[in-house]
Short mmCIF file of N, CA and C in Angstrom, two decimals:
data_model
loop_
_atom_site.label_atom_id
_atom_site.label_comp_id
_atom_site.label_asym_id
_atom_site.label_seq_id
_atom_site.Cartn_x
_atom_site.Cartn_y
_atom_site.Cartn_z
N UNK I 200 0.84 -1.19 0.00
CA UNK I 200 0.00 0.00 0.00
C UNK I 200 0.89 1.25 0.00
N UNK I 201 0.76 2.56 -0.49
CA UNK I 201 1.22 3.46 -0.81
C UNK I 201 0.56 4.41 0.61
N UNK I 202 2.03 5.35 0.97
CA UNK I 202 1.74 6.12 2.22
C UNK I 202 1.53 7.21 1.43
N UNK I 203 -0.05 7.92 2.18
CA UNK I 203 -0.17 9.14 1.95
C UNK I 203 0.31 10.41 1.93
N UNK I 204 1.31 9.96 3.15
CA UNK I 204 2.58 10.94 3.46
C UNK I 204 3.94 10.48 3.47
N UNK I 205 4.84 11.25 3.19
CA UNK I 205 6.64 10.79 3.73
C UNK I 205 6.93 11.24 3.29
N UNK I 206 8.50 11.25 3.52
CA UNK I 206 9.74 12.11 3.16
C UNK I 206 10.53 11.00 1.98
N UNK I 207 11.57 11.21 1.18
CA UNK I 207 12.51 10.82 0.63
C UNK I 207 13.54 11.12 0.26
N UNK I 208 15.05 10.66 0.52
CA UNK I 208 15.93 11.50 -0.54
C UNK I 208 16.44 10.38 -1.64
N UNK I 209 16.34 11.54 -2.61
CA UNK I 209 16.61 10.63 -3.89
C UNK I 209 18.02 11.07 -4.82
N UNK I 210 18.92 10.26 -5.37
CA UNK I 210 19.96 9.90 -6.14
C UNK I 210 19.84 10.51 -7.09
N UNK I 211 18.89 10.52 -7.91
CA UNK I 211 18.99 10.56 -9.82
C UNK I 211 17.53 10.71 -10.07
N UNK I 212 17.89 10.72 -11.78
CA UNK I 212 16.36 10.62 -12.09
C UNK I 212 15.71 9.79 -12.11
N UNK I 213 15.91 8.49 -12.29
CA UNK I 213 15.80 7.40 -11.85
C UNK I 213 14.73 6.97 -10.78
N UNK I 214 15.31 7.63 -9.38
CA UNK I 214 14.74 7.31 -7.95
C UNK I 214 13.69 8.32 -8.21
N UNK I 215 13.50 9.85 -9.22
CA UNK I 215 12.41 10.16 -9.22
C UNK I 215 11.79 10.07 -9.87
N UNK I 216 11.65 9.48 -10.98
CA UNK I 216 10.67 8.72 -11.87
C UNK I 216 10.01 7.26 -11.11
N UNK I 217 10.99 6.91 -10.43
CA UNK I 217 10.28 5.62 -9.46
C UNK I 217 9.46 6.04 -8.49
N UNK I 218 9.85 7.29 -7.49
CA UNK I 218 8.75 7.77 -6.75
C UNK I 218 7.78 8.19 -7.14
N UNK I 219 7.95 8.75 -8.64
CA UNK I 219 6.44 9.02 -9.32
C UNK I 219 5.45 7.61 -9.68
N UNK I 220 6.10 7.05 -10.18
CA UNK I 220 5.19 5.59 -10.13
C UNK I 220 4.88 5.01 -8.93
N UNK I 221 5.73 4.86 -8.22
CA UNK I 221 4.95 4.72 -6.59
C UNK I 221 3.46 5.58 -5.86
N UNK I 222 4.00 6.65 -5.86
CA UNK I 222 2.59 7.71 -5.86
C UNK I 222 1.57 7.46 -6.63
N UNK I 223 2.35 7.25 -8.07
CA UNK I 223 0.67 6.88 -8.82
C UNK I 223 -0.13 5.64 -8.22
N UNK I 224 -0.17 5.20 -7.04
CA UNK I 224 -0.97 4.05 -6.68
C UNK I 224 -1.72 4.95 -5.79
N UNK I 225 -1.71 6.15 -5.68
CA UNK I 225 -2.92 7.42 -5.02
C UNK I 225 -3.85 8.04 -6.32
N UNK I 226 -3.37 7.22 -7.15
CA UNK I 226 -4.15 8.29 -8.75
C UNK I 226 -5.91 8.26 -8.35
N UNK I 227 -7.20 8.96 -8.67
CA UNK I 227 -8.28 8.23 -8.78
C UNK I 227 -8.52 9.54 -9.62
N UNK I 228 -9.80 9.25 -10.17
CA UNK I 228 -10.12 10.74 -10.99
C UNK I 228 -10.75 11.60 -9.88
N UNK I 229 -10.25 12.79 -10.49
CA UNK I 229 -10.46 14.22 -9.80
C UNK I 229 -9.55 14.31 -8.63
N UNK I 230 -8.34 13.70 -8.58
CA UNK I 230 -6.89 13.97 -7.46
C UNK I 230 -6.53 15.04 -8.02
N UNK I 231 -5.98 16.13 -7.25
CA UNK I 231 -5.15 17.08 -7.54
C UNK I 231 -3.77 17.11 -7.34
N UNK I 232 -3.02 16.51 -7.90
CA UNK I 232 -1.40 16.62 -7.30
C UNK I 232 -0.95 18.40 -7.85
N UNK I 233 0.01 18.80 -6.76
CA UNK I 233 0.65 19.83 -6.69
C UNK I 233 2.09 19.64 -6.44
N UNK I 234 2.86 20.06 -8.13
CA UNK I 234 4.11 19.46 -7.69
C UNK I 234 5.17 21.13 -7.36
N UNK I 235 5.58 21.54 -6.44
CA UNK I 235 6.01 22.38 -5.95
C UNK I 235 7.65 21.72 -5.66
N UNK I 236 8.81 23.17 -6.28
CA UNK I 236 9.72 23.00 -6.32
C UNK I 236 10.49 24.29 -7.46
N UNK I 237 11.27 24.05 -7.20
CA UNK I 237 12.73 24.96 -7.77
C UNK I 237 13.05 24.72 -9.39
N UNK I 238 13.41 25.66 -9.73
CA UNK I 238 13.49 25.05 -11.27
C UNK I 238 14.78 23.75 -11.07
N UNK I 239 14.62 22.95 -12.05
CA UNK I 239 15.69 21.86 -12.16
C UNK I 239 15.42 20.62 -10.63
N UNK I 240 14.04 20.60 -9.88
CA UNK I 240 14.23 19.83 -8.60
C UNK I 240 13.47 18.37 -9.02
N UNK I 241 12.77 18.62 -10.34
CA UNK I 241 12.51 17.33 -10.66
C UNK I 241 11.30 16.63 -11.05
N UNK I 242 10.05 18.05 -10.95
CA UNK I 242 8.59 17.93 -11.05
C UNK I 242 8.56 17.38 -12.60
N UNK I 243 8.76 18.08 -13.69
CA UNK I 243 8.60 16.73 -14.93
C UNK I 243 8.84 15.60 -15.18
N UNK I 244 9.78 15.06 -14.18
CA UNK I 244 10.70 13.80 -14.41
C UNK I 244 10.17 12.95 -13.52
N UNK I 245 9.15 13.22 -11.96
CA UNK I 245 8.64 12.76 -11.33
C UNK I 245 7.10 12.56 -12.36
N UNK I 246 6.79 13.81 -13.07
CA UNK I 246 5.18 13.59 -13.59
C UNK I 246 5.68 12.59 -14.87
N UNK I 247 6.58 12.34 -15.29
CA UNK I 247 6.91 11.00 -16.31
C UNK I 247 6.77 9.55 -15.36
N UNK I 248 7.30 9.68 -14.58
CA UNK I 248 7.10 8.17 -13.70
C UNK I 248 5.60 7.85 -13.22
N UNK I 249 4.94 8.83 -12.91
CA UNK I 249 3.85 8.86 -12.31
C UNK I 249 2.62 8.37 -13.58
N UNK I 250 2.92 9.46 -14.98
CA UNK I 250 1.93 9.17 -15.68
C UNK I 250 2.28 7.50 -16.23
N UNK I 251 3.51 7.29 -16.94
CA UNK I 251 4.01 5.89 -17.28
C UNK I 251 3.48 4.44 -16.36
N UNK I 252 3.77 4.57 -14.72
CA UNK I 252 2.92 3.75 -13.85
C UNK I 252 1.14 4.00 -14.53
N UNK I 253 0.57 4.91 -14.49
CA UNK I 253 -0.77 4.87 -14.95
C UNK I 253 -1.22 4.01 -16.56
N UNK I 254 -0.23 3.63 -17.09
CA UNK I 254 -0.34 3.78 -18.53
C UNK I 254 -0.29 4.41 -19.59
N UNK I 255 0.29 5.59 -19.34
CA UNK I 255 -0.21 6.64 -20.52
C UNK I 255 0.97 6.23 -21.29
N UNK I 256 0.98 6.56 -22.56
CA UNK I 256 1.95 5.74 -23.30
C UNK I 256 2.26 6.93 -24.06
N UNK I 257 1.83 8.48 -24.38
CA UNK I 257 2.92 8.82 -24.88
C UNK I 257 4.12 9.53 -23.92
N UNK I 258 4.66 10.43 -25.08
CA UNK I 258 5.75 11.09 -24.12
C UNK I 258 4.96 12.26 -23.45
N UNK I 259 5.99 12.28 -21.91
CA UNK I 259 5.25 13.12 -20.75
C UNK I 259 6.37 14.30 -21.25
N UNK I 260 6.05 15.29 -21.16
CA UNK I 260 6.77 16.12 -21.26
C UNK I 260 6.34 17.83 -20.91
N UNK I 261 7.45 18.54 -20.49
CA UNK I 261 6.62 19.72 -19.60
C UNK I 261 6.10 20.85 -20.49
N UNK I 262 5.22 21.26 -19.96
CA UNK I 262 4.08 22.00 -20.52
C UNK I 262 4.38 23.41 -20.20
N UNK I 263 5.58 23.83 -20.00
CA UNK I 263 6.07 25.00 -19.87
C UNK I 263 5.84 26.03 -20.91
N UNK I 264 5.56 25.61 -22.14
CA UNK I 264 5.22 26.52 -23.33
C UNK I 264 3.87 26.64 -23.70
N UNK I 265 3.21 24.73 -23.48
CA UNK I 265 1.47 24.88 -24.16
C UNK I 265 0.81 25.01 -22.67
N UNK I 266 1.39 25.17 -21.34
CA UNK I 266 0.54 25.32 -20.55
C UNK I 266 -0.14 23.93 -19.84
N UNK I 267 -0.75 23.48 -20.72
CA UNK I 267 -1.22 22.26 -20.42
C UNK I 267 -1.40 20.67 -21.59
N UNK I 268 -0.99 19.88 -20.93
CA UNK I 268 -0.58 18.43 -22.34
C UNK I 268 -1.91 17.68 -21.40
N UNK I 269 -2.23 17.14 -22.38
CA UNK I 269 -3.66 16.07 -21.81
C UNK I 269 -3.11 14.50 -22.10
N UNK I 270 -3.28 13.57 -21.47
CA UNK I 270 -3.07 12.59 -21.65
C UNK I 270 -4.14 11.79 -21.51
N UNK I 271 -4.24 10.73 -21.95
CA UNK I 271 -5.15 9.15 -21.50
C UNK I 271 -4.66 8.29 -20.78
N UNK I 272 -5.36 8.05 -19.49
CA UNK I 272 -4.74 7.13 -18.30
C UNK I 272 -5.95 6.21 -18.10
N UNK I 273 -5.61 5.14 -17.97
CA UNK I 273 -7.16 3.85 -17.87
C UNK I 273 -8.02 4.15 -16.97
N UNK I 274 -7.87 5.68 -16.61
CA UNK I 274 -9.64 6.21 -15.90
C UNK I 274 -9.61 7.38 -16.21
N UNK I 275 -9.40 7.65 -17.58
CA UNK I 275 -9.70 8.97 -18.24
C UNK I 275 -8.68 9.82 -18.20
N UNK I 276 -8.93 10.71 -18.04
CA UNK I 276 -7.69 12.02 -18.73
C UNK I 276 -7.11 12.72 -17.46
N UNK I 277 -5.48 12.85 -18.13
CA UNK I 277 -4.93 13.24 -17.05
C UNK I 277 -4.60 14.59 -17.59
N UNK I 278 -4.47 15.47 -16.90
CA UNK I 278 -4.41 17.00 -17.29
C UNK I 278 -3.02 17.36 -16.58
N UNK I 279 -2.06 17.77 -17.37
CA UNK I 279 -0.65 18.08 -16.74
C UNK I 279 -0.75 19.75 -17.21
N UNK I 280 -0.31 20.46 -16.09
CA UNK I 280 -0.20 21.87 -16.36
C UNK I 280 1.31 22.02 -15.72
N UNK I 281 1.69 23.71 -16.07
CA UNK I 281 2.49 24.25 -15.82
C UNK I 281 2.35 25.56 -15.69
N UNK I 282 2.17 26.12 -14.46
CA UNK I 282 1.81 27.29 -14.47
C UNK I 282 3.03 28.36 -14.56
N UNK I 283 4.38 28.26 -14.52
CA UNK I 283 5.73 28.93 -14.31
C UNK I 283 5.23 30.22 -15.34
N UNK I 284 4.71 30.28 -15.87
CA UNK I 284 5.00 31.28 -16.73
C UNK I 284 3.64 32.14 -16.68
N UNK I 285 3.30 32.40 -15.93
CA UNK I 285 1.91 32.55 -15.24
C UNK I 285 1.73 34.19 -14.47
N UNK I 286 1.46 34.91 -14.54
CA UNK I 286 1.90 35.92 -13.83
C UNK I 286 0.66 36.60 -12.92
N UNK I 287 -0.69 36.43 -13.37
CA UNK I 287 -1.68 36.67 -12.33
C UNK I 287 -2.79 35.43 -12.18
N UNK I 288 -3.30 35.53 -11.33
CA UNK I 288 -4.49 34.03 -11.11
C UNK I 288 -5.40 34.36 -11.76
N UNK I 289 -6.04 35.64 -12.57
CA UNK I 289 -6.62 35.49 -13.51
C UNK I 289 -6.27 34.98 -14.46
N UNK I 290 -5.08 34.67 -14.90
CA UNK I 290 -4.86 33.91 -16.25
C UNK I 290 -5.37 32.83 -16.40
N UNK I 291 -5.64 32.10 -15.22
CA UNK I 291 -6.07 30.81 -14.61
C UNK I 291 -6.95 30.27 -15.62
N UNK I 292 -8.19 31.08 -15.72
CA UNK I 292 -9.76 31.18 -16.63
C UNK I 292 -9.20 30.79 -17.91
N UNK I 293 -8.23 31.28 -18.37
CA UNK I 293 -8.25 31.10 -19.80
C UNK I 293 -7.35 29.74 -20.02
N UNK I 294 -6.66 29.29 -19.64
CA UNK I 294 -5.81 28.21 -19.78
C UNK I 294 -7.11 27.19 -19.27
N UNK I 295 -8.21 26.92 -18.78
CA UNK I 295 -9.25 25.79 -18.57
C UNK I 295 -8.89 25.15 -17.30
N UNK I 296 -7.71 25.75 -16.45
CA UNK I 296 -7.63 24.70 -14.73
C UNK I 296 -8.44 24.27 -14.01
N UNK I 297 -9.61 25.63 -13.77
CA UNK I 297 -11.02 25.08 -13.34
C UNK I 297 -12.02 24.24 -14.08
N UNK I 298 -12.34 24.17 -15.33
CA UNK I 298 -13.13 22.92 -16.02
C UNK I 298 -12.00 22.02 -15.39
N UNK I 299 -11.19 21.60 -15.87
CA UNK I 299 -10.10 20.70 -15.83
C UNK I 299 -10.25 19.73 -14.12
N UNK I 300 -9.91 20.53 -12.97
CA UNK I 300 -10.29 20.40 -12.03
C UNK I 300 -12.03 19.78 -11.66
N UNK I 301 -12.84 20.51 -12.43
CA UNK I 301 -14.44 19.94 -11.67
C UNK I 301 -14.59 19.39 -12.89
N UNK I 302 -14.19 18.76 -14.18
CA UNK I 302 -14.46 18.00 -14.85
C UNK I 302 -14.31 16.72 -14.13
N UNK I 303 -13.50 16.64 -13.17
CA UNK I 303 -13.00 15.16 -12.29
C UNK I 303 -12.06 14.51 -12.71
N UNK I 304 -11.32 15.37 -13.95
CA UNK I 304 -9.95 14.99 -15.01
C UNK I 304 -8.80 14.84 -13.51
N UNK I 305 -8.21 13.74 -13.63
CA UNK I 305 -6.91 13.85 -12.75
C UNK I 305 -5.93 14.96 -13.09
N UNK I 306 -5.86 16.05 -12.22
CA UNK I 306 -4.50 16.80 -12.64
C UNK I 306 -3.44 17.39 -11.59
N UNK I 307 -2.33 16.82 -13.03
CA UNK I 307 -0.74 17.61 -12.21
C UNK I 307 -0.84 19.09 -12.50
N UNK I 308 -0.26 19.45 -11.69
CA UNK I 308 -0.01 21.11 -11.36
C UNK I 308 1.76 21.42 -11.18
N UNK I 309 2.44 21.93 -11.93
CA UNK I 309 3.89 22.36 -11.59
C UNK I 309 3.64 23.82 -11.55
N UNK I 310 4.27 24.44 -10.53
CA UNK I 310 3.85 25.62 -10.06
C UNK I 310 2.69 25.93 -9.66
N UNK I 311 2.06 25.33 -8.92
CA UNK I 311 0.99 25.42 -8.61
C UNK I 311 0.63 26.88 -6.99
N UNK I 312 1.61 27.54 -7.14
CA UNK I 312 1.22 28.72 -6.59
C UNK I 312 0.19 30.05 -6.79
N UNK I 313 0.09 30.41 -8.26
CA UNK I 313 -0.97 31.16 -8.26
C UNK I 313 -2.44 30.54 -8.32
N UNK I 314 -2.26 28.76 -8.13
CA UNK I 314 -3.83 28.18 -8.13
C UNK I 314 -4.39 28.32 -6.87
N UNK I 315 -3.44 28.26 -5.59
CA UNK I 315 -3.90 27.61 -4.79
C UNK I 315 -5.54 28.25 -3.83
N UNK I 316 -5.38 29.32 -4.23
CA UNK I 316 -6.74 29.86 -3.56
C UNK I 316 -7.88 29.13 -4.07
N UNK I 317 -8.02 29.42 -5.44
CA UNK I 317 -9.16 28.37 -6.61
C UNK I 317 -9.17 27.03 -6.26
N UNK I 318 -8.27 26.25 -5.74
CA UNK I 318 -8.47 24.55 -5.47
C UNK I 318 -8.80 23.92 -4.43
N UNK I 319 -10.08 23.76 -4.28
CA UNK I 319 -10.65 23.22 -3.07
C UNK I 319 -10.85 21.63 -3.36
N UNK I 320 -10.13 21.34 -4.53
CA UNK I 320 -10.51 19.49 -4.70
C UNK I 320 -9.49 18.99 -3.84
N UNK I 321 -9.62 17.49 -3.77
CA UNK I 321 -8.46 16.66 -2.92
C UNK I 321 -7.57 16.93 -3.48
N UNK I 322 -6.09 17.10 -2.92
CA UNK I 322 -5.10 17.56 -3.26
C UNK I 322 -3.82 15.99 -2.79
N UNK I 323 -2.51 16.19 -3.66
CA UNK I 323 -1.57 15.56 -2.75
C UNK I 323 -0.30 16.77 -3.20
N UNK I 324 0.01 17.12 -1.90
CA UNK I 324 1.16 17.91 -2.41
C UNK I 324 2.43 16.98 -2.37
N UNK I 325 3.29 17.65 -3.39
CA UNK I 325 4.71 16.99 -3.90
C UNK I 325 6.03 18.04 -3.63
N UNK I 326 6.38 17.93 -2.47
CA UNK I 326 7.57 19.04 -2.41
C UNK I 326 8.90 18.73 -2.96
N UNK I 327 9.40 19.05 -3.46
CA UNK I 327 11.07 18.44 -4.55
C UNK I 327 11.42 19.50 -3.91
N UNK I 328 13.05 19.31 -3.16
CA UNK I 328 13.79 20.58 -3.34
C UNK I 328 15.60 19.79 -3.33
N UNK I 329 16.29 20.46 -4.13
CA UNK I 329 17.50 20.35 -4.16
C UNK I 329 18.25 19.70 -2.60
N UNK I 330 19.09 19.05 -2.72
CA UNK I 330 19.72 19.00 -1.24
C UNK I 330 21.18 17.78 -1.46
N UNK I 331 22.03 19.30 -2.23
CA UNK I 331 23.36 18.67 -2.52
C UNK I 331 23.15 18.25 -3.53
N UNK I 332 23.65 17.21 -3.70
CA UNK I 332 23.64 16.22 -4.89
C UNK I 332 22.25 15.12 -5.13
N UNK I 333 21.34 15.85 -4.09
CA UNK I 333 20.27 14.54 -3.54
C UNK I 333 19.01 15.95 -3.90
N UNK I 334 17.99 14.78 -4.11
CA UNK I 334 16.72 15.76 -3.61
C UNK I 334 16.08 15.42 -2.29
N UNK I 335 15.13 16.29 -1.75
CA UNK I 335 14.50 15.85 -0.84
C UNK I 335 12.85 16.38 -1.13
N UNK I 336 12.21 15.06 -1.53
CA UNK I 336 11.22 14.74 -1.89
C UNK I 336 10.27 14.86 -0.27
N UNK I 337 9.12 15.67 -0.20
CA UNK I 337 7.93 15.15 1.00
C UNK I 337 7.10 15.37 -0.12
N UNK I 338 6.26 14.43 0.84
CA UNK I 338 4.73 14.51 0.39
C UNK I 338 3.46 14.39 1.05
N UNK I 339 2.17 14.72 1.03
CA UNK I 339 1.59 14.85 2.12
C UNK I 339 -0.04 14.89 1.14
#
């Protein structure tokens, strides 16, 4: 069984593409993961392990330019955003986070700071932060 909460430190990309597939055994539709972290700490490379455990079969890749990549996961659609480039929470409306969210679509969030007032769905937050040569992964 998969813990709702814990800490980790991880090696490579490797150990975080594996913690993303581990987590994905919390997937259900309408989860909100929030992956929070530093540029370079590991949130795309964790949302590749995570969607790959689900099935999604194409390439995961970050949405730093289209905002948001949709995928197919064997309980419907997973909605990967990226908000980094984001500059007020009105922008929110136009990129679709809220359909996206109360559609019951599973979605990742990278940068998920200007959402957080708007998201009252179940959430799992994903903290990545640098630490040396290691990351240090919580989650909660």
């Amino acid at each position: 069984m998969v813990e709702t909460s814990g800490e980790r430190l991880l090696t490579g990309e490797d150990d975080t593409r594996a913690l993303g597939a581990e987590l994905a055994g919390l997937a259900r539709p309408g989860l909100v993961v929030l992956l929070v972290g530093d540029l370079g700490a590991g949130k795309t490379t964790f949302s590749q392990g995570f969607c790959a455990a689900l099935g999604v079969e194409d390439a995961v890749t970050s949405p730093t330019w289209a905002l948001c990549n949709v995928y197919r996961w064997h309980s419907g659609e997973l909605h990967h955003y990226d908000l980094y480039r984001l500059e007020h929470a009105r922008e929110l409306d136009a990129i679709g986070l809220e359909e996206s969210v109360s559609s019951g679509a599973l979605t990742l969030i990278e940068w998920p700071e200007l959402a957080l007032d708007q998201l009252l769905e179940p959430a799992l937050e994903v903290h990545l932060e640098h630490a040396g040569e290691q990351r240090r992964v919580q989650w909660r």
